[in-house]
Amino acid sequence: MPLVSMRQLLDEAAKGGYGVGAFNVNNMEQIQAIMEAARETQSPVIIQASRGARAYSQDKFLYHLMLAATELYPEIPTVLHLDHGNSVETCKSAIEMGFTSVMMDGSLMPDGKTPSSFEYNVDATRQVVEMAHAKGITVEGEIGCLGGIEDGHGAGLDGLSHLTDPVQAEEFVKLTGLDALAIAIGTSHGAYKFTSKPTGETLKMERLMEIHRRLPNVHLVMHGSSSVPKELQDVINQYGGKLKPTWGVPVEEIQLGIRNGVRKINVDTDNRLAITGAIRKVFMEKPEEFDPRSYMKPAREAMKKVVAQRMVQFGQAGHAGDYTPISMEEMAARYQPVAV
Ligand SMILES: [Zn+2]
């Protein structure tokens, strides 16, 4: 099965009332971990690459690894998505490379740090929508600013400083015509999301529900949604790591989100923790090892376990075979206004 558009996956998820995890990758082992988890749980998947990942993998390596994934796992509907495109140019280069979905994060200026104006965001996102939809490619936008910094992208703000305004979100969707909307409800990128288990004061699920009430047909996206489980932190610290205590987004809050229009859930930190813990364990227990496979294999297995667990928790498990893929040409045709 060739790579498919994210729009199709999210439309199906909306019909089925489930969410789809979007997992970040930089290398072969992470792609393999996700695809194996998808096969085991029979899940459609969204694999995403940030600008940092594209630079790390020189883009081409990543793209061809993704093609290998579609050849080796033909039964799994697979999306290649650009995470946090900082400019129209970055989105354009991803589209040219063969990504089937892009995020234009116009909530920040192209420096990826400075919060932008509403007008700038609308203009940049609109340009990407026109360019992407002509090729059937999906567009995710963002309104409000997420907390923290991810791969050098982010204003480094507190998660609560630029929450999404529901009225503005409605206007933004109308003016841009995007497919999926990332909202800021208190979550942050990175491992240090909350200093204690989040409450309604720090994680604004009420606001998410209001946005969904206003935009019942828009696919909402939760960023910074790793759960940062204590077990994964403990493995790292048990084998010589020095993580400070931290809290992520509890899975039950994500599930509440899924019942209220969330269709894409971004997870990166949990996988990073799983990989690092597994590698540390081998290094501590078998200091004589020097074959990279001796620690990359358990690392890949540890990530696969986390991904498979999330796929079940988000509800996407069992849905890989529900539908036949729509070609990108057909998707492009669907975006064209119907002639009267
Ligand atoms: Zn993000």
Coordinates of C-alpha atoms and ligand atoms in Angstrom, one line a residue:
M1 CA 0.0 0.0 0.0
P2 CA 1.5 3.4 -0.9
L3 CA 1.6 6.2 1.7
V4 CA -1.8 7.6 2.3
S5 CA -3.2 11.0 3.3
M6 CA -3.7 11.8 6.9
R7 CA -7.1 13.1 6.2
Q8 CA -8.4 9.7 5.3
L9 CA -7.0 8.2 8.5
L10 CA -8.6 11.0 10.6
D11 CA -11.9 10.8 8.8
E12 CA -12.1 7.1 9.5
A13 CA -11.0 7.7 13.1
A14 CA -13.9 10.2 13.5
K15 CA -16.4 7.7 12.1
G16 CA -15.1 5.0 14.4
G17 CA -14.8 7.4 17.4
Y18 CA -11.1 6.6 18.1
G19 CA -7.8 8.5 18.1
V20 CA -4.6 7.8 16.1
G21 CA -1.1 8.2 17.7
A22 CA 1.4 10.2 15.7
F23 CA 4.9 9.0 16.6
N24 CA 8.1 10.8 15.9
V25 CA 11.0 9.1 14.2
N26 CA 14.7 9.9 13.3
N27 CA 16.0 6.5 12.3
M28 CA 15.4 3.0 11.1
E29 CA 14.9 1.3 14.5
Q30 CA 12.1 3.8 15.5
I31 CA 10.3 3.2 12.2
Q32 CA 10.6 -0.6 12.6
A33 CA 9.3 -0.3 16.2
I34 CA 6.2 1.5 15.1
M35 CA 5.5 -0.7 12.1
E36 CA 5.9 -3.9 14.2
A37 CA 3.5 -2.4 16.8
A38 CA 1.0 -1.5 14.1
R39 CA 1.2 -5.1 12.7
E40 CA 0.7 -6.6 16.1
T41 CA -2.3 -4.4 16.9
Q42 CA -3.6 -4.1 13.4
S43 CA -3.5 -0.3 13.6
P44 CA -3.3 2.5 11.0
V45 CA -0.3 4.7 11.7
I46 CA 1.0 8.2 11.5
I47 CA 4.7 8.5 11.4
Q48 CA 6.0 12.1 11.8
A49 CA 9.3 13.8 11.3
S50 CA 10.3 17.2 12.7
R51 CA 12.7 19.6 10.9
G52 CA 15.3 18.3 13.2
A53 CA 14.6 14.7 12.2
R54 CA 14.7 15.6 8.5
A55 CA 18.1 17.3 9.0
Y56 CA 19.4 14.3 11.1
S57 CA 18.4 11.8 8.5
Q58 CA 19.1 14.0 5.5
D59 CA 15.4 13.6 4.5
K60 CA 16.1 11.2 1.7
F61 CA 17.2 8.4 4.1
L62 CA 14.0 8.9 6.1
Y63 CA 11.8 9.0 3.0
H64 CA 13.2 5.7 1.6
L65 CA 13.0 4.0 5.0
M66 CA 9.3 5.0 4.9
L67 CA 8.9 3.5 1.4
A68 CA 10.5 0.3 2.8
A69 CA 7.9 0.4 5.6
T70 CA 5.0 0.5 3.1
E71 CA 6.5 -2.4 1.1
L72 CA 7.1 -4.6 4.2
Y73 CA 3.8 -3.8 5.9
P74 CA 1.4 -3.5 2.9
E75 CA -1.6 -4.1 5.1
I76 CA -1.0 -1.1 7.3
P77 CA -2.4 2.4 6.1
T78 CA 0.7 4.6 6.8
V79 CA 1.0 8.4 6.7
L80 CA 4.2 10.3 6.6
H81 CA 3.6 13.7 8.3
L82 CA 5.8 16.8 8.7
D83 CA 5.7 17.9 12.4
H84 CA 5.9 21.6 13.1
G85 CA 6.8 23.1 9.7
N86 CA 8.1 26.5 10.6
S87 CA 7.4 28.2 7.2
V88 CA 5.7 27.8 3.9
E89 CA 9.1 26.9 2.4
T90 CA 9.6 24.0 4.8
C91 CA 6.2 22.6 4.0
K92 CA 6.9 23.0 0.3
S93 CA 10.1 21.0 0.6
A94 CA 8.2 18.2 2.5
I95 CA 5.5 18.1 -0.1
E96 CA 8.2 17.8 -2.8
M97 CA 9.9 15.0 -0.9
G98 CA 6.7 12.9 -0.8
F99 CA 5.2 13.6 2.6
T100 CA 1.5 12.9 2.6
S101 CA 0.6 15.3 5.3
V102 CA 2.2 18.5 6.6
M103 CA 1.9 20.7 9.7
M104 CA 2.2 24.5 9.1
D105 CA 2.8 25.8 12.6
G106 CA 2.1 29.5 12.0
S107 CA 1.5 30.1 15.7
L108 CA 5.2 31.0 15.7
M109 CA 7.2 33.1 13.3
P110 CA 9.6 31.2 10.9
D111 CA 12.3 31.5 13.6
G112 CA 10.2 28.8 15.4
K113 CA 10.4 30.9 18.6
T114 CA 8.5 34.1 18.4
P115 CA 4.7 34.0 18.8
S116 CA 3.1 35.3 15.6
S117 CA 0.0 37.4 14.9
F118 CA -3.3 35.9 13.9
E119 CA -3.1 37.4 10.5
Y120 CA 0.3 36.0 9.8
N121 CA -0.9 32.5 10.9
V122 CA -3.9 32.6 8.7
D123 CA -1.9 33.8 5.7
A124 CA 0.9 31.2 6.0
T125 CA -1.5 28.3 6.7
R126 CA -3.8 29.3 3.9
Q127 CA -0.9 29.3 1.4
V128 CA 0.1 25.8 2.6
V129 CA -3.5 24.6 2.3
E130 CA -3.7 25.7 -1.3
M131 CA -0.4 24.1 -2.2
A132 CA -1.0 20.8 -0.3
H133 CA -4.6 20.2 -1.2
A134 CA -3.8 20.5 -4.9
K135 CA -1.9 17.3 -4.4
G136 CA -4.3 15.6 -2.0
I137 CA -1.9 16.3 0.9
T138 CA -3.4 16.9 4.4
V139 CA -2.7 20.1 6.4
E140 CA -2.5 20.5 10.2
G141 CA -2.4 24.0 11.6
E142 CA -2.0 25.4 15.1
I143 CA -3.7 28.2 17.0
G144 CA -2.5 29.2 20.4
C145 CA 1.1 28.3 21.4
L146 CA 2.1 25.0 23.0
G147 CA 4.5 25.1 25.9
G148 CA 8.1 24.0 25.9
I149 CA 10.6 23.4 23.1
E150 CA 10.8 20.4 20.8
D151 CA 13.8 19.8 18.6
G152 CA 14.7 23.5 18.9
H153 CA 11.1 24.5 17.9
G154 CA 9.0 26.3 20.4
A155 CA 8.8 29.6 22.3
G156 CA 9.9 27.9 25.5
L157 CA 6.7 29.3 27.1
D158 CA 4.7 27.9 30.0
G159 CA 2.0 25.7 28.6
L160 CA -0.7 28.0 29.9
S161 CA 0.6 31.3 28.6
H162 CA -1.0 31.2 25.0
L163 CA -4.0 28.9 25.3
T164 CA -6.2 28.5 22.2
D165 CA -9.1 30.9 22.1
P166 CA -12.2 28.9 21.0
V167 CA -13.7 31.9 19.1
Q168 CA -10.4 32.5 17.3
A169 CA -10.1 28.8 16.5
E170 CA -13.4 28.8 14.8
E171 CA -12.4 31.8 12.7
F172 CA -9.0 30.3 11.9
V173 CA -10.5 27.1 10.5
K174 CA -13.0 29.1 8.4
L175 CA -10.3 31.3 6.9
T176 CA -7.7 28.6 6.2
G177 CA -9.7 25.5 5.2
L178 CA -7.3 23.2 7.0
D179 CA -7.9 19.5 7.9
A180 CA -6.6 19.2 11.4
L181 CA -6.1 21.7 14.2
A182 CA -3.5 21.6 17.0
I183 CA -4.7 23.4 20.1
A184 CA -3.0 24.6 23.2
I185 CA -4.7 23.5 26.3
G186 CA -1.8 23.4 28.8
T187 CA 0.4 20.7 27.3
S188 CA 4.1 21.2 26.6
H189 CA 6.7 19.5 24.5
G190 CA 9.6 17.6 26.1
A191 CA 9.8 15.4 29.2
Y192 CA 9.0 18.1 31.8
K193 CA 5.4 18.9 31.2
F194 CA 3.9 19.2 34.6
T195 CA 5.4 19.4 38.1
S196 CA 2.7 17.3 39.6
K197 CA -0.2 15.2 38.2
P198 CA -2.2 17.6 36.1
T199 CA -5.5 19.0 37.3
G200 CA -8.2 21.1 35.6
E201 CA -6.0 24.1 36.5
T202 CA -3.0 23.0 34.5
L203 CA -4.6 20.8 31.8
K204 CA -7.6 22.6 30.3
M205 CA -9.9 19.8 29.1
E206 CA -12.9 22.1 29.4
R207 CA -11.4 24.4 26.8
L208 CA -10.9 21.4 24.5
M209 CA -14.6 20.5 24.9
E210 CA -15.6 24.0 24.0
I211 CA -13.5 24.1 20.9
H212 CA -15.0 20.7 19.9
R213 CA -18.5 22.1 20.5
R214 CA -17.8 25.0 18.1
L215 CA -16.0 22.9 15.6
P216 CA -17.6 19.5 15.7
N217 CA -16.2 18.4 12.3
V218 CA -12.6 19.5 12.7
H219 CA -10.1 16.9 13.7
L220 CA -8.4 18.1 16.8
V221 CA -4.7 17.4 17.6
M222 CA -3.1 17.0 21.0
H223 CA 0.6 17.8 21.0
G224 CA 3.0 17.1 23.8
S225 CA 0.9 14.2 24.9
S226 CA 3.3 11.7 26.2
S227 CA 2.2 10.2 29.5
V228 CA 5.8 10.1 30.8
P229 CA 5.1 7.0 32.9
K230 CA 7.0 6.7 36.1
E231 CA 8.1 3.1 35.2
L232 CA 10.0 4.4 32.2
Q233 CA 11.6 7.2 34.2
D234 CA 12.5 4.6 36.9
V235 CA 14.4 2.4 34.4
I236 CA 16.5 5.3 33.3
N237 CA 17.3 6.4 36.8
Q238 CA 17.9 2.8 38.0
Y239 CA 20.6 2.4 35.4
G240 CA 22.5 5.5 36.1
G241 CA 20.3 8.2 34.6
K242 CA 19.4 11.5 36.2
L243 CA 15.9 12.4 35.3
K244 CA 14.1 14.8 37.6
P245 CA 10.6 13.7 38.7
T246 CA 8.0 14.8 36.1
W247 CA 4.4 14.2 35.0
G248 CA 2.9 13.9 31.5
V249 CA -0.6 13.8 30.2
P250 CA -2.5 10.9 31.8
V251 CA -3.9 8.4 29.3
E252 CA -7.4 8.8 30.7
E253 CA -7.3 12.6 29.9
I254 CA -6.3 11.7 26.3
Q255 CA -9.2 9.3 26.2
L256 CA -11.5 12.1 27.4
G257 CA -10.1 14.2 24.5
I258 CA -10.8 11.4 22.0
R259 CA -14.4 11.4 23.2
N260 CA -14.4 15.1 22.4
G261 CA -13.0 15.4 18.9
V262 CA -9.3 14.6 19.3
R263 CA -8.2 12.4 16.4
K264 CA -4.4 12.8 16.4
I265 CA -2.2 12.4 19.5
N266 CA 1.5 13.3 19.3
V267 CA 3.8 11.1 21.3
D268 CA 7.6 11.3 21.3
T269 CA 9.0 11.6 24.8
D270 CA 7.6 8.2 26.0
N271 CA 9.4 6.5 23.1
R272 CA 12.6 8.3 23.8
L273 CA 12.4 7.3 27.4
A274 CA 11.8 3.6 26.5
I275 CA 14.8 3.6 24.1
T276 CA 17.1 5.3 26.6
G277 CA 16.2 3.0 29.5
A278 CA 16.7 -0.1 27.4
I279 CA 20.1 1.0 26.2
R280 CA 21.2 2.1 29.7
K281 CA 20.2 -1.3 31.1
V282 CA 22.5 -3.1 28.6
F283 CA 25.4 -0.8 29.3
M284 CA 25.1 -1.2 33.0
E285 CA 24.5 -5.0 33.0
K286 CA 26.9 -5.9 30.2
P287 CA 29.7 -3.4 30.1
E288 CA 31.7 -5.8 27.8
E289 CA 29.1 -5.4 25.0
F290 CA 30.2 -3.4 22.0
D291 CA 28.0 -4.6 19.1
P292 CA 25.4 -1.9 18.6
R293 CA 22.7 -4.5 17.8
S294 CA 23.1 -5.8 21.4
Y295 CA 21.5 -2.6 22.7
M296 CA 19.5 -1.4 19.7
K297 CA 17.5 -4.5 19.6
P298 CA 16.2 -4.2 23.2
A299 CA 15.7 -0.5 22.6
R300 CA 13.6 -1.2 19.5
E301 CA 11.6 -3.8 21.4
A302 CA 11.0 -1.4 24.4
M303 CA 9.7 1.3 22.0
K304 CA 7.5 -1.2 20.2
K305 CA 5.9 -2.1 23.5
V306 CA 5.1 1.5 24.4
V307 CA 3.7 2.2 20.9
A308 CA 1.5 -0.9 20.9
Q309 CA 0.2 0.0 24.3
R310 CA -0.8 3.5 23.1
M311 CA -2.4 2.1 19.9
V312 CA -4.7 0.0 22.1
Q313 CA -5.3 2.9 24.5
F314 CA -6.1 5.4 21.7
G315 CA -8.5 2.9 20.1
Q316 CA -6.8 2.6 16.7
A317 CA -6.0 -1.0 17.3
G318 CA -7.9 -3.4 15.0
H319 CA -8.8 -0.7 12.4
A320 CA -6.0 -1.2 9.9
G321 CA -8.2 -3.2 7.6
D322 CA -11.4 -1.2 7.8
Y323 CA -11.0 0.7 4.6
T324 CA -9.2 0.8 1.2
P325 CA -6.8 3.6 0.7
I326 CA -7.9 6.6 -1.3
S327 CA -5.2 7.7 -3.8
M328 CA -3.6 11.1 -3.4
E329 CA -5.1 12.1 -6.8
E330 CA -8.6 11.2 -5.6
M331 CA -8.0 13.1 -2.4
A332 CA -6.9 16.2 -4.5
A333 CA -10.1 15.9 -6.6
R334 CA -12.2 15.8 -3.4
Y335 CA -10.7 19.2 -2.3
Q336 CA -11.7 20.8 -5.6
P337 CA -14.9 22.9 -5.4
V338 CA -17.8 21.0 -7.0
A339 CA -18.8 22.6 -10.3
V340 CA -22.4 23.6 -10.5
Ligands
ZN1 ZN 4.2 19.5 18.8

